[in-house]
Structures are given as structure tokens and as C-alpha cells.
Amino acid sequence: MGYNPLISMPNREKVERKLRSLDLLVVIDPFMTETAKIADYVLPAALWVEKEGSVANLDRLVKWRFKAIDPPGEAKPDYEILKELAEGFGYSFNSDPKEVFEEMKKVSPTYSNLSLDEIMDYSSNSRYPNHEVSLYEEKFNTEDGKARFIFREQHEVKNGMILITVRNVTRYNTDVVTGRIPGFGVYSTPIYISSDDATELKIRDSEEVSVISNCGKMNFKVKISNEVPKGVAMMYMHDPKVNYVVCDDLDESGAPKYKYTEIKIEKL
């Protein structure tokens, strides 16, 4: 639901193989994403301007989002889609956004002191809990209350480089939305390397090379850049080909290491 794992997850070849092996794949999304294209069923969802309901951000602000226009065709708000699916399985629950907010207040104590009138009033912010700013007031669950950061010791990468993936300010996530903008089109990233690495590898600017990792390989054009240090390569994450070479190694938090993939670059 609102998720494009075929493009956003690392080790794309493995992800695609697993998704295609499912007995049933249902996608709820406003757009026909790459994941939706291989789904058994696609349930069209309304965009944020086509539905109403409460929105909570990580900065602990909660506001009401008002509907501006009706969704096109058969598209429906997420809560209506989930309600109809539940009813198909013999269950029922409220799908009215206001009732959902009141229910959320009952199960989440941090919301309990907020009212619908407050979050619908845009003359002031509605912050939970208790409209208080609690930045730096709470401590971590350690003896001294301070955070513990775990650093994995990095070994020397011989005959290879470290690939990091980053964002482009003009693109958004898997480019489903920004790629539809007239004049933008599907995003294609080069692989950025330093002039020192380009000299050692005897690679010219704009030359096409093979990028190889432990989980896959893909061809990209080279862009020589003074902003990339020696031994490091960089690509923008919005290109659907990038995660063919970004492997699904996880750190201690369970997050993929999008910022650390050992690769080799070979001339074609």
C-alpha cells in the first residue's frame, strides 16, 4: 500500500523473484508503479488532496487534511478500500475519518488530549502529547541516559570501491511522481567516481562500464567528479537500475546498507 518495493528495496533481482513467486500480490496505490505492474490486482487509491483525515508527523504535529477534489474513476481513500476488503472477509470497522481519529485517541495515549476542533484549526499547531515541546527532555534507556552508537569496523576494500546511494533534490523516492512531470522522464543516473580512480581504471568521462557487486551487476555511464573522494563511487537512488547492485545486507537496526556496498567497476 503506497509502497514500491520492486524499485526501493536492495537486491532487486531477489526482490522481483520473490514477488513473482507469491500466490497473490495485491497493490493499493494511486499510480501504476513497477510493483503494481507485476501484481495480480491493483486497487486504485485516492491522492492526499482527494481524501480527508488526520495526519501526524514525526515532529509530533497533528493536523486535519481537508479534501479538495473527488478522486477520479474507481479510486478510493485507503480507509474505504481496507473497509471493503475487511467486509469481504467477514469483518467490519469504521471508515469515517473522524471516527478513526477518535478511535486512535483511545489506543494511543499521546493523542488523548487532542480534539478534532484543535487539529482542524490552522491558526495554531496541535502537538502531542499535551501540546508540549519535549525536545531533549527524555533520555535513553541506558545507565547514564545517553545514546549508544554502534560502529561496525570497516575492513580495507581491495581491488574495489565503496558505493553510496544518495538523493537528487529534483527527484522523489522511486520517481513514480516526479518521473511523470513533463520534461523529466524516467531518471537515469551515472556512476560518479573521482578523477584518481578514473585514471587508475583507464576510464573516460561518459564511458559505459559494468558495475559489479556480490548480488548483481548492471551497466552505467561514468561521470568523473571532484566531489567524490578516491575509493568511493556514488549514484542517485531514483534510477530503477541502481538496486540491482545494492545488496541486502542489514545493519544492527535491520536497515539495508544503502550507503555501503562493495563494488568493482570494469570496462566493457
CSV table of C-alpha atoms in Angstrom, one decimal:
chain,number,residue,atom,x,y,z
A,1,MET,CA,0.0,0.0,0.0
A,2,GLY,CA,1.7,3.2,-1.2
A,3,TYR,CA,5.0,1.2,-1.5
A,4,ASN,CA,7.1,0.3,-4.5
A,5,PRO,CA,9.5,-2.4,-3.1
A,6,LEU,CA,10.5,-3.6,-6.6
A,7,ILE,CA,12.4,-0.4,-7.0
A,8,SER,CA,13.2,0.8,-3.5
A,9,MET,CA,14.4,-2.4,-1.9
A,10,PRO,CA,18.1,-3.6,-2.3
A,11,ASN,CA,19.0,-6.7,-4.3
A,12,ARG,CA,16.3,-6.0,-6.9
A,13,GLU,CA,16.8,-9.3,-8.7
A,14,LYS,CA,16.0,-11.2,-5.5
A,15,VAL,CA,13.0,-9.0,-4.6
A,16,GLU,CA,11.5,-9.4,-8.1
A,17,ARG,CA,11.9,-13.1,-7.9
A,18,LYS,CA,10.2,-13.3,-4.5
A,19,LEU,CA,7.3,-11.0,-5.5
A,20,ARG,CA,6.7,-13.0,-8.7
A,21,SER,CA,6.6,-16.3,-6.7
A,22,LEU,CA,3.8,-15.1,-4.4
A,23,ASP,CA,0.4,-16.8,-4.7
A,24,LEU,CA,-1.3,-13.5,-4.7
A,25,LEU,CA,0.1,-9.9,-4.9
A,26,VAL,CA,-2.4,-7.0,-4.3
A,27,VAL,CA,-1.2,-3.4,-4.6
A,28,ILE,CA,-3.0,-0.4,-3.3
A,29,ASP,CA,-1.5,2.7,-4.9
A,30,PRO,CA,-2.6,5.9,-6.8
A,31,PHE,CA,0.0,5.1,-9.5
A,32,MET,CA,0.9,2.2,-11.7
A,33,THR,CA,4.3,1.6,-10.1
A,34,GLU,CA,6.7,-1.1,-11.3
A,35,THR,CA,5.5,-3.2,-8.4
A,36,ALA,CA,1.9,-2.7,-9.4
A,37,LYS,CA,2.7,-3.8,-12.9
A,38,ILE,CA,3.5,-7.3,-11.7
A,39,ALA,CA,0.6,-7.5,-9.2
A,40,ASP,CA,-2.4,-9.8,-9.6
A,41,TYR,CA,-4.7,-7.0,-8.6
A,42,VAL,CA,-4.2,-3.2,-8.4
A,43,LEU,CA,-6.7,-1.3,-6.2
A,44,PRO,CA,-6.6,2.4,-7.2
A,45,ALA,CA,-6.1,4.7,-4.2
A,46,ALA,CA,-7.0,8.4,-3.8
A,47,LEU,CA,-4.3,11.0,-3.5
A,48,TRP,CA,-4.0,13.2,-0.4
A,49,VAL,CA,-6.0,16.0,-2.0
A,50,GLU,CA,-8.8,13.6,-2.8
A,51,LYS,CA,-9.5,12.4,0.8
A,52,GLU,CA,-9.6,13.8,4.4
A,53,GLY,CA,-8.3,12.7,7.7
A,54,SER,CA,-5.7,13.4,10.4
A,55,VAL,CA,-2.0,13.5,9.6
A,56,ALA,CA,0.7,13.0,12.2
A,57,ASN,CA,4.3,13.9,11.6
A,58,LEU,CA,7.5,12.7,13.3
A,59,ASP,CA,7.9,16.2,14.8
A,60,ARG,CA,4.7,15.3,16.8
A,61,LEU,CA,2.4,17.7,15.0
A,62,VAL,CA,-1.1,16.6,14.1
A,63,LYS,CA,-3.4,18.4,11.7
A,64,TRP,CA,-6.5,17.7,9.7
A,65,ARG,CA,-6.2,17.3,6.0
A,66,PHE,CA,-9.2,18.5,4.2
A,67,LYS,CA,-10.5,17.0,0.9
A,68,ALA,CA,-10.1,19.4,-2.1
A,69,ILE,CA,-11.4,17.3,-5.0
A,70,ASP,CA,-13.0,14.0,-5.7
A,71,PRO,CA,-10.8,11.0,-6.7
A,72,PRO,CA,-11.0,10.0,-10.4
A,73,GLY,CA,-12.6,6.8,-11.7
A,74,GLU,CA,-12.7,4.0,-9.2
A,75,ALA,CA,-10.1,5.4,-6.9
A,76,LYS,CA,-11.0,5.4,-3.2
A,77,PRO,CA,-9.4,6.6,0.0
A,78,ASP,CA,-7.2,3.9,1.8
A,79,TYR,CA,-9.7,3.5,4.7
A,80,GLU,CA,-12.5,2.8,2.3
A,81,ILE,CA,-10.5,0.2,0.4
A,82,LEU,CA,-9.5,-1.5,3.7
A,83,LYS,CA,-13.1,-1.4,4.9
A,84,GLU,CA,-14.4,-3.2,1.8
A,85,LEU,CA,-11.6,-5.8,2.0
A,86,ALA,CA,-12.4,-6.4,5.6
A,87,GLU,CA,-16.1,-6.8,4.8
A,88,GLY,CA,-15.2,-9.3,2.1
A,89,PHE,CA,-13.5,-11.4,4.8
A,90,GLY,CA,-16.4,-11.1,7.2
A,91,TYR,CA,-15.1,-8.3,9.4
A,92,SER,CA,-16.3,-4.7,9.8
A,93,PHE,CA,-14.9,-1.5,11.1
A,94,ASN,CA,-15.5,2.3,10.9
A,95,SER,CA,-14.1,4.1,7.8
A,96,ASP,CA,-15.3,7.6,8.7
A,97,PRO,CA,-12.1,9.7,9.2
A,98,LYS,CA,-13.5,11.5,12.3
A,99,GLU,CA,-14.4,8.2,14.0
A,100,VAL,CA,-11.0,6.7,13.1
A,101,PHE,CA,-9.3,9.7,14.8
A,102,GLU,CA,-11.4,9.2,18.0
A,103,GLU,CA,-10.5,5.5,18.0
A,104,MET,CA,-6.8,6.4,17.6
A,105,LYS,CA,-7.1,8.6,20.7
A,106,LYS,CA,-8.3,5.6,22.7
A,107,VAL,CA,-5.5,3.3,21.7
A,108,SER,CA,-2.6,5.9,21.7
A,109,PRO,CA,-2.3,7.9,24.9
A,110,THR,CA,-0.2,10.5,23.3
A,111,TYR,CA,-3.2,11.6,21.2
A,112,SER,CA,-5.7,11.5,24.1
A,113,ASN,CA,-5.7,15.3,24.8
A,114,LEU,CA,-6.2,16.4,21.2
A,115,SER,CA,-9.6,17.3,19.9
A,116,LEU,CA,-11.0,17.4,16.3
A,117,ASP,CA,-11.6,21.2,16.7
A,118,GLU,CA,-8.0,21.7,17.6
A,119,ILE,CA,-6.4,19.8,14.8
A,120,MET,CA,-8.9,21.4,12.3
A,121,ASP,CA,-7.8,24.9,13.4
A,122,TYR,CA,-4.9,26.0,11.3
A,123,SER,CA,-4.4,29.2,13.3
A,124,SER,CA,-2.1,27.2,15.7
A,125,ASN,CA,-0.2,24.0,15.9
A,126,SER,CA,-1.5,20.8,17.5
A,127,ARG,CA,1.3,19.0,19.2
A,128,TYR,CA,1.1,15.7,21.1
A,129,PRO,CA,1.3,14.9,23.9
A,130,ASN,CA,-0.3,17.8,25.9
A,131,HIS,CA,0.8,20.4,23.3
A,132,GLU,CA,4.3,20.4,24.9
A,133,VAL,CA,7.7,20.7,23.3
A,134,SER,CA,9.8,17.9,24.8
A,135,LEU,CA,12.9,18.2,22.7
A,136,TYR,CA,15.9,16.8,24.6
A,137,GLU,CA,13.8,16.2,27.8
A,138,GLU,CA,13.6,12.5,27.6
A,139,LYS,CA,16.6,10.3,28.0
A,140,PHE,CA,17.6,6.9,26.5
A,141,ASN,CA,17.2,3.7,28.5
A,142,THR,CA,20.8,3.4,29.5
A,143,GLU,CA,22.6,3.9,32.8
A,144,ASP,CA,23.6,7.5,32.1
A,145,GLY,CA,20.6,8.3,29.8
A,146,LYS,CA,22.8,8.8,26.8
A,147,ALA,CA,22.5,7.0,23.4
A,148,ARG,CA,24.8,4.2,22.4
A,149,PHE,CA,26.0,4.2,18.8
A,150,ILE,CA,27.3,1.0,17.3
A,151,PHE,CA,30.0,1.4,14.7
A,152,ARG,CA,30.9,-1.6,12.6
A,153,GLU,CA,34.7,-1.8,11.9
A,154,GLN,CA,35.3,-1.4,8.2
A,155,HIS,CA,37.8,-3.6,6.5
A,156,GLU,CA,40.0,-2.5,3.7
A,157,VAL,CA,38.4,-2.9,0.3
A,158,LYS,CA,41.0,-4.4,-2.1
A,159,ASN,CA,40.6,-4.1,-5.8
A,160,GLY,CA,37.3,-2.4,-5.4
A,161,MET,CA,35.3,0.7,-4.3
A,162,ILE,CA,32.6,1.6,-1.8
A,163,LEU,CA,29.3,2.6,-3.5
A,164,ILE,CA,26.9,5.0,-1.7
A,165,THR,CA,23.4,6.0,-3.0
A,166,VAL,CA,22.0,9.4,-2.4
A,167,ARG,CA,19.0,11.6,-3.3
A,168,ASN,CA,18.7,14.2,-6.1
A,169,VAL,CA,16.9,17.3,-5.0
A,170,THR,CA,14.8,17.3,-8.1
A,171,ARG,CA,13.5,13.7,-7.7
A,172,TYR,CA,11.4,12.0,-5.1
A,173,ASN,CA,12.0,8.4,-3.9
A,174,THR,CA,11.4,5.8,-6.7
A,175,ASP,CA,10.5,8.7,-9.1
A,176,VAL,CA,6.9,7.5,-9.5
A,177,VAL,CA,5.6,11.1,-9.1
A,178,THR,CA,8.5,13.2,-10.4
A,179,GLY,CA,9.1,11.0,-13.4
A,180,ARG,CA,5.6,11.9,-14.7
A,181,ILE,CA,6.4,15.6,-14.8
A,182,PRO,CA,6.6,16.8,-18.4
A,183,GLY,CA,10.2,17.2,-19.4
A,184,PHE,CA,11.5,15.0,-16.6
A,185,GLY,CA,11.0,11.4,-17.8
A,186,VAL,CA,12.5,8.3,-16.3
A,187,TYR,CA,15.6,9.1,-14.2
A,188,SER,CA,18.9,7.7,-15.3
A,189,THR,CA,21.9,8.1,-13.0
A,190,PRO,CA,25.6,7.9,-14.0
A,191,ILE,CA,28.1,6.4,-11.5
A,192,TYR,CA,30.2,9.2,-10.1
A,193,ILE,CA,33.9,8.4,-9.4
A,194,SER,CA,37.0,10.5,-8.7
A,195,SER,CA,39.5,11.5,-11.3
A,196,ASP,CA,42.1,9.5,-9.5
A,197,ASP,CA,40.0,6.3,-9.8
A,198,ALA,CA,39.2,7.1,-13.4
A,199,THR,CA,42.9,7.4,-14.2
A,200,GLU,CA,43.7,4.1,-12.5
A,201,LEU,CA,40.9,2.3,-14.2
A,202,LYS,CA,41.7,4.0,-17.5
A,203,ILE,CA,38.1,5.1,-17.8
A,204,ARG,CA,36.9,8.2,-19.7
A,205,ASP,CA,34.1,10.5,-18.7
A,206,SER,CA,30.7,9.3,-20.2
A,207,GLU,CA,32.2,5.9,-20.9
A,208,GLU,CA,29.8,3.0,-20.1
A,209,VAL,CA,31.1,0.5,-17.6
A,210,SER,CA,29.9,-2.6,-15.7
A,211,VAL,CA,29.3,-2.2,-12.0
A,212,ILE,CA,29.6,-5.5,-10.1
A,213,SER,CA,28.7,-6.3,-6.5
A,214,ASN,CA,28.1,-9.5,-4.6
A,215,CYS,CA,24.4,-9.6,-5.6
A,216,GLY,CA,24.3,-8.4,-9.2
A,217,LYS,CA,25.8,-6.3,-11.9
A,218,MET,CA,24.5,-3.5,-14.2
A,219,ASN,CA,25.9,-1.1,-16.8
A,220,PHE,CA,26.1,2.6,-16.1
A,221,LYS,CA,27.8,5.6,-17.7
A,222,VAL,CA,30.7,7.2,-15.7
A,223,LYS,CA,30.7,10.8,-14.5
A,224,ILE,CA,34.1,12.0,-13.3
A,225,SER,CA,33.6,14.3,-10.3
A,226,ASN,CA,35.9,16.2,-8.0
A,227,GLU,CA,33.2,15.9,-5.3
A,228,VAL,CA,33.7,12.2,-4.8
A,229,PRO,CA,36.7,11.0,-2.9
A,230,LYS,CA,39.1,8.3,-4.1
A,231,GLY,CA,37.8,4.8,-3.4
A,232,VAL,CA,34.2,5.9,-3.3
A,233,ALA,CA,31.5,5.8,-6.0
A,234,MET,CA,28.2,7.5,-5.9
A,235,MET,CA,24.8,7.0,-7.6
A,236,TYR,CA,21.4,8.6,-7.2
A,237,MET,CA,18.8,6.2,-5.8
A,238,HIS,CA,15.9,7.2,-8.1
A,239,ASP,CA,17.3,5.2,-11.0
A,240,PRO,CA,15.4,1.8,-11.1
A,241,LYS,CA,18.6,0.0,-12.1
A,242,VAL,CA,20.6,1.1,-9.0
A,243,ASN,CA,19.3,-1.6,-6.6
A,244,TYR,CA,20.4,-4.4,-8.9
A,245,VAL,CA,23.9,-3.8,-7.4
A,246,VAL,CA,23.0,-2.6,-3.9
A,247,CYS,CA,22.9,-5.8,-1.8
A,248,ASP,CA,20.5,-6.7,1.0
A,249,ASP,CA,23.0,-6.7,3.9
A,250,LEU,CA,21.3,-5.3,7.1
A,251,ASP,CA,22.8,-3.4,9.9
A,252,GLU,CA,22.0,-3.9,13.6
A,253,SER,CA,18.8,-1.9,13.3
A,254,GLY,CA,17.6,-4.1,10.4
A,255,ALA,CA,18.1,-1.3,7.8
A,256,PRO,CA,19.7,-2.0,4.5
A,257,LYS,CA,23.2,-0.5,4.0
A,258,TYR,CA,22.3,1.8,1.1
A,259,LYS,CA,25.5,3.8,2.0
A,260,TYR,CA,27.9,0.9,1.9
A,261,THR,CA,28.2,-1.6,-1.0
A,262,GLU,CA,31.5,-3.1,-2.1
A,263,ILE,CA,31.7,-2.9,-5.9
A,264,LYS,CA,34.1,-3.4,-8.8
A,265,ILE,CA,34.0,-1.3,-11.9
A,266,GLU,CA,35.1,-2.9,-15.1
A,267,LYS,CA,35.4,-1.6,-18.7
A,268,LEU,CA,33.1,-3.1,-21.3
